[in-house]
Short mmCIF file of C-alpha atoms in Angstrom, two decimals:
data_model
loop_
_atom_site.label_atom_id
_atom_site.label_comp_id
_atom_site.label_asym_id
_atom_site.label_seq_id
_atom_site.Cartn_x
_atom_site.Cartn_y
_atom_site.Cartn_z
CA UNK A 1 -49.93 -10.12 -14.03
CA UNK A 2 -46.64 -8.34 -13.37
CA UNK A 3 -44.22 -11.01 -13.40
CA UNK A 4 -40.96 -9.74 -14.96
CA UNK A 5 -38.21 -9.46 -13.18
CA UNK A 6 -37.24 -5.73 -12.32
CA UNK A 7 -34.11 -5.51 -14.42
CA UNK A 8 -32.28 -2.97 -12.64
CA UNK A 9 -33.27 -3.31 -9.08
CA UNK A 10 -35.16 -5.29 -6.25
CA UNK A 11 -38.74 -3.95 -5.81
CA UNK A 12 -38.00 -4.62 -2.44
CA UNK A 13 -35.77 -1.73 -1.65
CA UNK A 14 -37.99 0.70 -3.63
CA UNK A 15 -40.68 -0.22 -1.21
CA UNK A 16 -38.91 -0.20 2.11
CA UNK A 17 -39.13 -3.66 2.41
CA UNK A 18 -35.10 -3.85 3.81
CA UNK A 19 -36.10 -0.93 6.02
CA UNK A 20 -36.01 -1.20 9.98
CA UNK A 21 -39.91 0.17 9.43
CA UNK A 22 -40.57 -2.76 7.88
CA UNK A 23 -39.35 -5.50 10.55
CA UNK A 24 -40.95 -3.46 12.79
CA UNK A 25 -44.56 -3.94 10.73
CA UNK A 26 -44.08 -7.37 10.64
CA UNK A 27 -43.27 -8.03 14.00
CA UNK A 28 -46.33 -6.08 14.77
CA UNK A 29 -48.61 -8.80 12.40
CA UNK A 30 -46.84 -11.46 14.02
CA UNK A 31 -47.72 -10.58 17.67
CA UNK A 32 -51.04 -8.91 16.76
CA UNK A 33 -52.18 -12.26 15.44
CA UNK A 34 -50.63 -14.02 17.94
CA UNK A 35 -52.57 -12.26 20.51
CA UNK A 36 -56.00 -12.74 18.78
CA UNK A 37 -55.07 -16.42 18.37
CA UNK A 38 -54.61 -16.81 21.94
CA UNK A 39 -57.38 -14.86 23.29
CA UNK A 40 -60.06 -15.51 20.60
CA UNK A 41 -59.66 -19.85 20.32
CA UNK A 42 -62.52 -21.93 21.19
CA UNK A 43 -62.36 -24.86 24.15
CA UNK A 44 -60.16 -27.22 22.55
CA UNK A 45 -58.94 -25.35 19.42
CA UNK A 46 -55.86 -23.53 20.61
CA UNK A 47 -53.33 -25.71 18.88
CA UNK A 48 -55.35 -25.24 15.66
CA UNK A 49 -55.38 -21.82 16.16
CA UNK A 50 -51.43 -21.59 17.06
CA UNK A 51 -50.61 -23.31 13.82
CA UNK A 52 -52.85 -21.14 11.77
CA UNK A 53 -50.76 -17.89 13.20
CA UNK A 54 -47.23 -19.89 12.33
CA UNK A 55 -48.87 -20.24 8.56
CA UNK A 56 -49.40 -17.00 8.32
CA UNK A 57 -46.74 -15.33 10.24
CA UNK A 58 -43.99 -17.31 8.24
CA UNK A 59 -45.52 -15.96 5.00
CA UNK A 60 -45.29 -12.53 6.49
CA UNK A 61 -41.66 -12.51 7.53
CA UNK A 62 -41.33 -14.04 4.15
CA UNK A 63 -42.87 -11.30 2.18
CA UNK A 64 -39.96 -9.06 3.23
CA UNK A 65 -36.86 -11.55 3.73
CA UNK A 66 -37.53 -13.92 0.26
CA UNK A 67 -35.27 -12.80 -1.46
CA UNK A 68 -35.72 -12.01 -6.03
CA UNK A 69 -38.46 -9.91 -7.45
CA UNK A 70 -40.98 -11.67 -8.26
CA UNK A 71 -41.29 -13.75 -5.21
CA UNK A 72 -39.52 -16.83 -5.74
CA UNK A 73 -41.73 -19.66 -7.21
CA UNK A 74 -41.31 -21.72 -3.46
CA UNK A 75 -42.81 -18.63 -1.47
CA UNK A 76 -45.43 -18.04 -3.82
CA UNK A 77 -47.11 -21.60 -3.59
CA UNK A 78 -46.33 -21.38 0.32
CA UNK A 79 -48.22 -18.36 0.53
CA UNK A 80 -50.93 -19.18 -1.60
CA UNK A 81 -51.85 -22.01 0.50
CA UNK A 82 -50.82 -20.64 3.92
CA UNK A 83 -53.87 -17.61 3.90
CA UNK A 84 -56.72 -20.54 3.00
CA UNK A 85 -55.00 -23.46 5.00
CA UNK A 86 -55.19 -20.86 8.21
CA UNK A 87 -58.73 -19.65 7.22
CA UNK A 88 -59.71 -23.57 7.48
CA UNK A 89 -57.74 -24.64 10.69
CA UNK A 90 -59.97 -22.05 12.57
CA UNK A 91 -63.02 -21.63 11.34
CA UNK A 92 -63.83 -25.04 12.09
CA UNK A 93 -63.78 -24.59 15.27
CA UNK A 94 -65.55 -21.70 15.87
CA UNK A 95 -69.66 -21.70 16.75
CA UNK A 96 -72.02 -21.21 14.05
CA UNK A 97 -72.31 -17.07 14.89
CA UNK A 98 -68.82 -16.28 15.94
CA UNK A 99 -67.14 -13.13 17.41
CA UNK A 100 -65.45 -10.86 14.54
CA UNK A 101 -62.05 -11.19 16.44
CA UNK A 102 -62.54 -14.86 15.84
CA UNK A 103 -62.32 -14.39 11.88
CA UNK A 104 -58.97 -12.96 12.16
CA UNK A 105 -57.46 -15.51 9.55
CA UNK A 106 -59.20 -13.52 6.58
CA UNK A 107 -57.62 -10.25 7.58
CA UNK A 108 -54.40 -12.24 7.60
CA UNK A 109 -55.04 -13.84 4.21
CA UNK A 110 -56.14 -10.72 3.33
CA UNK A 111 -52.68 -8.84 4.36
CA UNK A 112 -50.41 -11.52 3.22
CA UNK A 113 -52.37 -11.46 -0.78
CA UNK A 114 -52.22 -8.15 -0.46
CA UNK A 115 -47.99 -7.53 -0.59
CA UNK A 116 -48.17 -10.68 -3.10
CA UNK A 117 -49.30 -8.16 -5.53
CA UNK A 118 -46.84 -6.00 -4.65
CA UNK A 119 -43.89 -8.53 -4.90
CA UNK A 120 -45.39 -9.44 -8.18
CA UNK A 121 -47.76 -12.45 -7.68
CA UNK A 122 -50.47 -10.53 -8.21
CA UNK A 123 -52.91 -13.42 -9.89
CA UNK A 124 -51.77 -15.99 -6.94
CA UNK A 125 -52.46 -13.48 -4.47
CA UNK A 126 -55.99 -13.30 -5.88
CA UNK A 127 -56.06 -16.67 -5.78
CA UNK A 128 -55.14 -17.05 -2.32
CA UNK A 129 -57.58 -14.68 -1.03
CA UNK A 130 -60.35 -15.88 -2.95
CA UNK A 131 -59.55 -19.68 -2.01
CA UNK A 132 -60.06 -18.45 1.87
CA UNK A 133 -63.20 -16.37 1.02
CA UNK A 134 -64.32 -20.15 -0.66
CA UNK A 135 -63.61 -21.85 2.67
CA UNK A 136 -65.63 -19.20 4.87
CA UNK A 137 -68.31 -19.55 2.50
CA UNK A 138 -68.12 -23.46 2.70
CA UNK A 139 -68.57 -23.07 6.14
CA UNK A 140 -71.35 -20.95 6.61
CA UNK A 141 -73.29 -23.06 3.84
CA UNK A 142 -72.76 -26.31 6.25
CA UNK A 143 -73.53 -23.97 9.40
CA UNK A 144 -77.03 -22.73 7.65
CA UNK A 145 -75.53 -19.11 7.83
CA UNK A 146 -76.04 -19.43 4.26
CA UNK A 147 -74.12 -18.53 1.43
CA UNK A 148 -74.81 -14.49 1.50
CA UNK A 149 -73.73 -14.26 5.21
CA UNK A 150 -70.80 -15.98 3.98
CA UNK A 151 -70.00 -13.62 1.24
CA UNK A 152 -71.13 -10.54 3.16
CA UNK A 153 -67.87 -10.66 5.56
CA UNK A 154 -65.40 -11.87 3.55
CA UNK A 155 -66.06 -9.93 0.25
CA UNK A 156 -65.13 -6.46 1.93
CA UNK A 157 -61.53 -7.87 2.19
CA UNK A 158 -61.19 -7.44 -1.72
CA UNK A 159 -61.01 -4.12 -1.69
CA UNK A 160 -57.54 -3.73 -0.29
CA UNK A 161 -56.61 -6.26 -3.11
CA UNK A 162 -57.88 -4.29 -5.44
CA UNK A 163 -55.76 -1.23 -4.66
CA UNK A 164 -53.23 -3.42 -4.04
CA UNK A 165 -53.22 -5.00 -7.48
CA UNK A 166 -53.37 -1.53 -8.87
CA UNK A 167 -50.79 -0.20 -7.12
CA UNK A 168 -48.57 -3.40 -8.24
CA UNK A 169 -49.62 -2.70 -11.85
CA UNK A 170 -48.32 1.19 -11.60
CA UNK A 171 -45.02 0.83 -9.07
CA UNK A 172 -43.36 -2.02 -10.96
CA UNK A 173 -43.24 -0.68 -14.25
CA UNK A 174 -42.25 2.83 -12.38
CA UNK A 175 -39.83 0.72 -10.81
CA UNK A 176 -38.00 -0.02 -13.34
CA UNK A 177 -37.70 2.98 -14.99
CA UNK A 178 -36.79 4.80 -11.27
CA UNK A 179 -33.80 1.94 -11.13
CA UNK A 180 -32.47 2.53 -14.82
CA UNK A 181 -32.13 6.03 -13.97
CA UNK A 182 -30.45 5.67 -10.51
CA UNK A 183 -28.12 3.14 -12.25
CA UNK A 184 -27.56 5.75 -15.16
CA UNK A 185 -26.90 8.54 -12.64
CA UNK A 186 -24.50 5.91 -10.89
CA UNK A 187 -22.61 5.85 -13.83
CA UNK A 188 -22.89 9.30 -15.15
CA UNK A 189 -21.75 10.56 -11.14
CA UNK A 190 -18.88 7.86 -11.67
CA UNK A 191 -17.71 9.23 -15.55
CA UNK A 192 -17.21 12.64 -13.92
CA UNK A 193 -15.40 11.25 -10.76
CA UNK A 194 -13.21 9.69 -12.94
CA UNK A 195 -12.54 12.39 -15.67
CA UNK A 196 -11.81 14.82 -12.60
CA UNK A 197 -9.28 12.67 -11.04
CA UNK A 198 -7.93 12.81 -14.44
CA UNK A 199 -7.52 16.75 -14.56
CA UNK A 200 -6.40 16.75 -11.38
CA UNK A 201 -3.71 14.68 -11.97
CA UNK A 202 -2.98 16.31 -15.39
CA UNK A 203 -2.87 19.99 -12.98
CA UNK A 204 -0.90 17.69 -10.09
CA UNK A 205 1.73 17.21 -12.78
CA UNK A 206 1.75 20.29 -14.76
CA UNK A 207 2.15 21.75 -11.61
CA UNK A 208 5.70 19.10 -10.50
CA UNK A 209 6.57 19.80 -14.28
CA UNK A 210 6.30 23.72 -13.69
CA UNK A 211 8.37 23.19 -10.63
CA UNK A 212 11.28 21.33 -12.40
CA UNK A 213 11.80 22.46 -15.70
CA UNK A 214 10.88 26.50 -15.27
CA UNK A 215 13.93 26.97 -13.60
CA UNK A 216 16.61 25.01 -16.10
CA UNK A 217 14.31 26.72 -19.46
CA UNK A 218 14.57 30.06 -18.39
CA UNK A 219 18.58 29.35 -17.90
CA UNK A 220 18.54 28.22 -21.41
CA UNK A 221 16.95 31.16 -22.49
CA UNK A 222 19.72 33.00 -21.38
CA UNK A 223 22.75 33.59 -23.97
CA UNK A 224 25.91 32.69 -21.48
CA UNK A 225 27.12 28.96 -21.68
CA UNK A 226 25.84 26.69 -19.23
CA UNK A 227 28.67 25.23 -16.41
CA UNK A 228 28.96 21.40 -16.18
CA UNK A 229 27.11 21.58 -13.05
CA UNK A 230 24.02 23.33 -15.14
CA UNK A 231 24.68 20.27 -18.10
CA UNK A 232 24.71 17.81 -15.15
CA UNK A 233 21.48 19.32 -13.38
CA UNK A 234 19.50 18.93 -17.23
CA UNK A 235 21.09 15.84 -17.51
CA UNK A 236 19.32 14.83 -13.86
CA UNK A 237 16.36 16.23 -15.02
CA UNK A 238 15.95 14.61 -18.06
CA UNK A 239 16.71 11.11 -16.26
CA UNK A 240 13.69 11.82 -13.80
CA UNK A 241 11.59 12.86 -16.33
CA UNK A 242 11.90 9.97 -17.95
CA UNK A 243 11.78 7.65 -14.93
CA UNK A 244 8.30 9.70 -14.86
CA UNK A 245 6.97 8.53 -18.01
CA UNK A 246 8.53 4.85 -17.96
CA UNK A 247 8.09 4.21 -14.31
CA UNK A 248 5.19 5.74 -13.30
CA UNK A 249 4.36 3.10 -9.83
CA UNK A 250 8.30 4.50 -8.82
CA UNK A 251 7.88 8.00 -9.52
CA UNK A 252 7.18 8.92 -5.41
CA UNK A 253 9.75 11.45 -3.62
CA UNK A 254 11.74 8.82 -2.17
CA UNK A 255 12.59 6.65 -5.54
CA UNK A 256 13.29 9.93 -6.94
CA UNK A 257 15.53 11.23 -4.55
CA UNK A 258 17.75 7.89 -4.12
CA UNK A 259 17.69 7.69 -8.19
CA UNK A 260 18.60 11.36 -8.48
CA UNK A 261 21.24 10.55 -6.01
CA UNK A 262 22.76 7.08 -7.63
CA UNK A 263 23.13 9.31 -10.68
CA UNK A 264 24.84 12.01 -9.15
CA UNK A 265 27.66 9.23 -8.10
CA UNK A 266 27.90 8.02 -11.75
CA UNK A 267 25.31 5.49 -11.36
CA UNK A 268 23.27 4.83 -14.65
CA UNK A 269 19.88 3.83 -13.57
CA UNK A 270 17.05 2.54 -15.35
CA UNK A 271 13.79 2.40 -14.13
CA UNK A 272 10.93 0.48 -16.28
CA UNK A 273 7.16 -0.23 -14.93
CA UNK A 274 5.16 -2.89 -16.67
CA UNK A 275 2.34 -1.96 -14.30
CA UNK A 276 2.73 -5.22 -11.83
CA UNK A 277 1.86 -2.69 -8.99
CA UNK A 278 -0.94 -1.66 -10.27
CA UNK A 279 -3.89 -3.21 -7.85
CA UNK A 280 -1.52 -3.96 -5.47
CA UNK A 281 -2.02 -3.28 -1.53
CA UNK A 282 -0.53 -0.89 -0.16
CA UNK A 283 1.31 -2.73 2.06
CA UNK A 284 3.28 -4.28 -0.96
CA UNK A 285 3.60 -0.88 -2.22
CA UNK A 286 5.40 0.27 0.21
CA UNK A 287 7.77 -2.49 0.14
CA UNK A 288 8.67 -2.71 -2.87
CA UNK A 289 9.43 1.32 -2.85
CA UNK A 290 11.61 0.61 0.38
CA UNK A 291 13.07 -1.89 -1.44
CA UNK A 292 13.84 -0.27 -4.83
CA UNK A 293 15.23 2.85 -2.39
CA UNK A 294 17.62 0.94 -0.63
CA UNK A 295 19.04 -0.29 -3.62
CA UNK A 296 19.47 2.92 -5.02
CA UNK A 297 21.08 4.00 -2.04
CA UNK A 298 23.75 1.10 -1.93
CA UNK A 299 24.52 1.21 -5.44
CA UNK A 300 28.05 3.49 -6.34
CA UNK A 301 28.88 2.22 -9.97
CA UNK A 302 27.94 0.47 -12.96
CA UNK A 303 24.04 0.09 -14.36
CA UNK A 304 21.46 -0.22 -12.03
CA UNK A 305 18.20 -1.96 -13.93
CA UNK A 306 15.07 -2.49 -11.88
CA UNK A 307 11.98 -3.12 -13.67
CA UNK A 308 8.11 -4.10 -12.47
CA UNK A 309 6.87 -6.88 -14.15
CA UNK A 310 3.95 -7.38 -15.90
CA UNK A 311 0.69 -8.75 -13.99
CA UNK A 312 -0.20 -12.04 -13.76
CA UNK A 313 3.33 -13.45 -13.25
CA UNK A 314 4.79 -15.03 -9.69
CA UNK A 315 7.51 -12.43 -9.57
CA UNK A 316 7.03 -9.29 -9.10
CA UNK A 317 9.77 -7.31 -9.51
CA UNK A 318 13.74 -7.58 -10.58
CA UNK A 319 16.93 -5.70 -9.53
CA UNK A 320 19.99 -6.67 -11.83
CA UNK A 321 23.37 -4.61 -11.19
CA UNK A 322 26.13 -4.97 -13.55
CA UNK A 323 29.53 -3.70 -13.09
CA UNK A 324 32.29 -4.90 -15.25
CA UNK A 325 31.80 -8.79 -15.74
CA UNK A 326 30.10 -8.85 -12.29
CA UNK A 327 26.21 -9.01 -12.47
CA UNK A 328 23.77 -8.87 -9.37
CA UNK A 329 20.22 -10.30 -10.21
CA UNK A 330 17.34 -10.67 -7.37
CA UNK A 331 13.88 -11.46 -7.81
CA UNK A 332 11.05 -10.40 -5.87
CA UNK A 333 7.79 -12.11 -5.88
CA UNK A 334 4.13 -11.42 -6.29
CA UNK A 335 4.24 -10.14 -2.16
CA UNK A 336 7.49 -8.07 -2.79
CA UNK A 337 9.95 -10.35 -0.69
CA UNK A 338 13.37 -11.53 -2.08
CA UNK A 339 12.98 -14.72 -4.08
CA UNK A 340 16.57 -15.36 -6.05
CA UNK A 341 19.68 -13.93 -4.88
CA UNK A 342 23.49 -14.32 -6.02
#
């Protein structure tokens, strides 16, 4: 019996069983049987009848809402019972030769034993089936239909179970090996993702390096002196790269900008990133850049510190400016709003 769980996957989806299809199959059971239930009861036996389709038709919808592969140990004893327990609630009531219509529990036994093997119950699906061929034959033995009627029109039903158990016996091991290699394609497709964002980032920057430095190299290449406004420019340069390498969640065009420009006033700024940002929304993100920008922008002397703290903390970020003995600390917190001001 194939009882292991499918380590890498539900059975379920493999089959269909999530699928719109589906539903629509089982709806189909439920009203087909509801119809013959109806339209096929003896005088007096309707209610039996009724509450043989709600056996069954519960363990249909169940077959493709239970959720866990195998079929969880609850559904499996409910079904079990519910294919026999039907069998028994009508067949009692029917006359000793009845219409074929009016044996409609077996093919519903028959159908509910038969996905049982494919959700991995495969010897309690047997079971089932066989317990409602036992009842039938019961019956016709206390009818005197004898035993061989009996077994003549219920034995027929075991050959869908018996494609159905092999089928169950083939697909599940398949199973698993089909999910293992989706989930190893998953992670292979993921791997690459992630090592192209990488080069594309390496090429993003190369590409922002090529931009800034070409320009300033090829000027030192050449043999006149630079001006003070060329020694200022590298000395610019050299700041942002920097703020590039030590402040990586600051390094976007408006940071850079107001930094560049607090420097150009005499400003020494110093940027650090202890990766607090990183996971953060992007609402927060663009807060705190605001935030750090504006600061930039309203500094004119002195240091200028702002650093990201490390995850995990309740602040998030701090902004300390010191000029002379004078020394402006805020806090922000974990949301990026002022905590602790002078």
């Amino acid at each position: 019996m194939m009882t292991d769980d499918v380590e890498h996957g539900d059975v379920r989806s493999l089959m269909g069983l999530h699928s719109v299809a589906a539903q629509i199959l089982a709806a189909w059971f439920v009203c087909t049987y509801a119809l013959l239930a109806v339209t096929t009861s003896e005088s007096g036996g309707v209610l039996r009848e009724l509450l043989a389709w709600a056996l069954v038709s519960a363990a249909a919808v169940g077959l493709i809402r239970a959720a866990g592969d195998p079929l969880p140990p609850g559904w499996t004893a409910y079904m079990t019972v519910a294919g026999p327990a039907a069998t028994a609630l009508v067949i009692y009531t029917l006359p000793a030769e009845p219409g074929a219509l009016q044996l409609w529990p077996l093919s519903a036994s028959t159908a509910v034993s038969t996905y049982m093997c494919v959700r991995g119950r495969t010897i309690w699906g047997w079971m089932s089936l066989l317990a409602a061929i036992g009842v039938t034959v019961f019956w016709t033995a206390g009818t005197g239909q004898g035993t061989g009627y009996g077994l003549s029109v219920t034995l027929i039903n075991i050959a869908p179970l018996l494609m159905a158990t092999f089928f169950g016996l083939t697909i599940r091991p398949a199973a698993r090996d089909i999910f293992l290699l989706r989930e190893e394609g998953t992670e292979r497709a993921a791997a690459e993702a992630a090592h192209r964002a990488v080069l594309d980032e390496r090429d993003r920057q190369l590409v922002g390096l090529d931009s800034l430095v070409r320009p300033l190299l090829e000027r030192l290449a050449d043999p006149r002196a630079l001006t003070d406004a060329e020694r200022r420019a590298c000395g610019l340069l050299e700041a942002q790269l920097r703020d590039s390498l030590r402040a990586r969640s600051l390094a976007v065009p408006m940071v850079t900008a107001a930094a560049r420009a607090a420097r150009g006033r005499g400003v020494d700024v110093i940027l650090l990133d202890d990766h607090g940002l990183d996971g953060a929304s992007e609402e927060i993100v663009e807060r705190i850049v605001t935030t750090v920008t504006a600061s930039l922008d309203a500094t004119v002397d002195g240091t200028l510190t702002i650093r990201i703290l490390p995850p995990g903390r309740s602040s998030l970020m701090t902004v300390v400016h010191s000029a002379g003995e004078e020394i402006d600390r805020r806090v922000y917190n974990a949301s990026g709003e002022l905590t602790l001001a002078p």
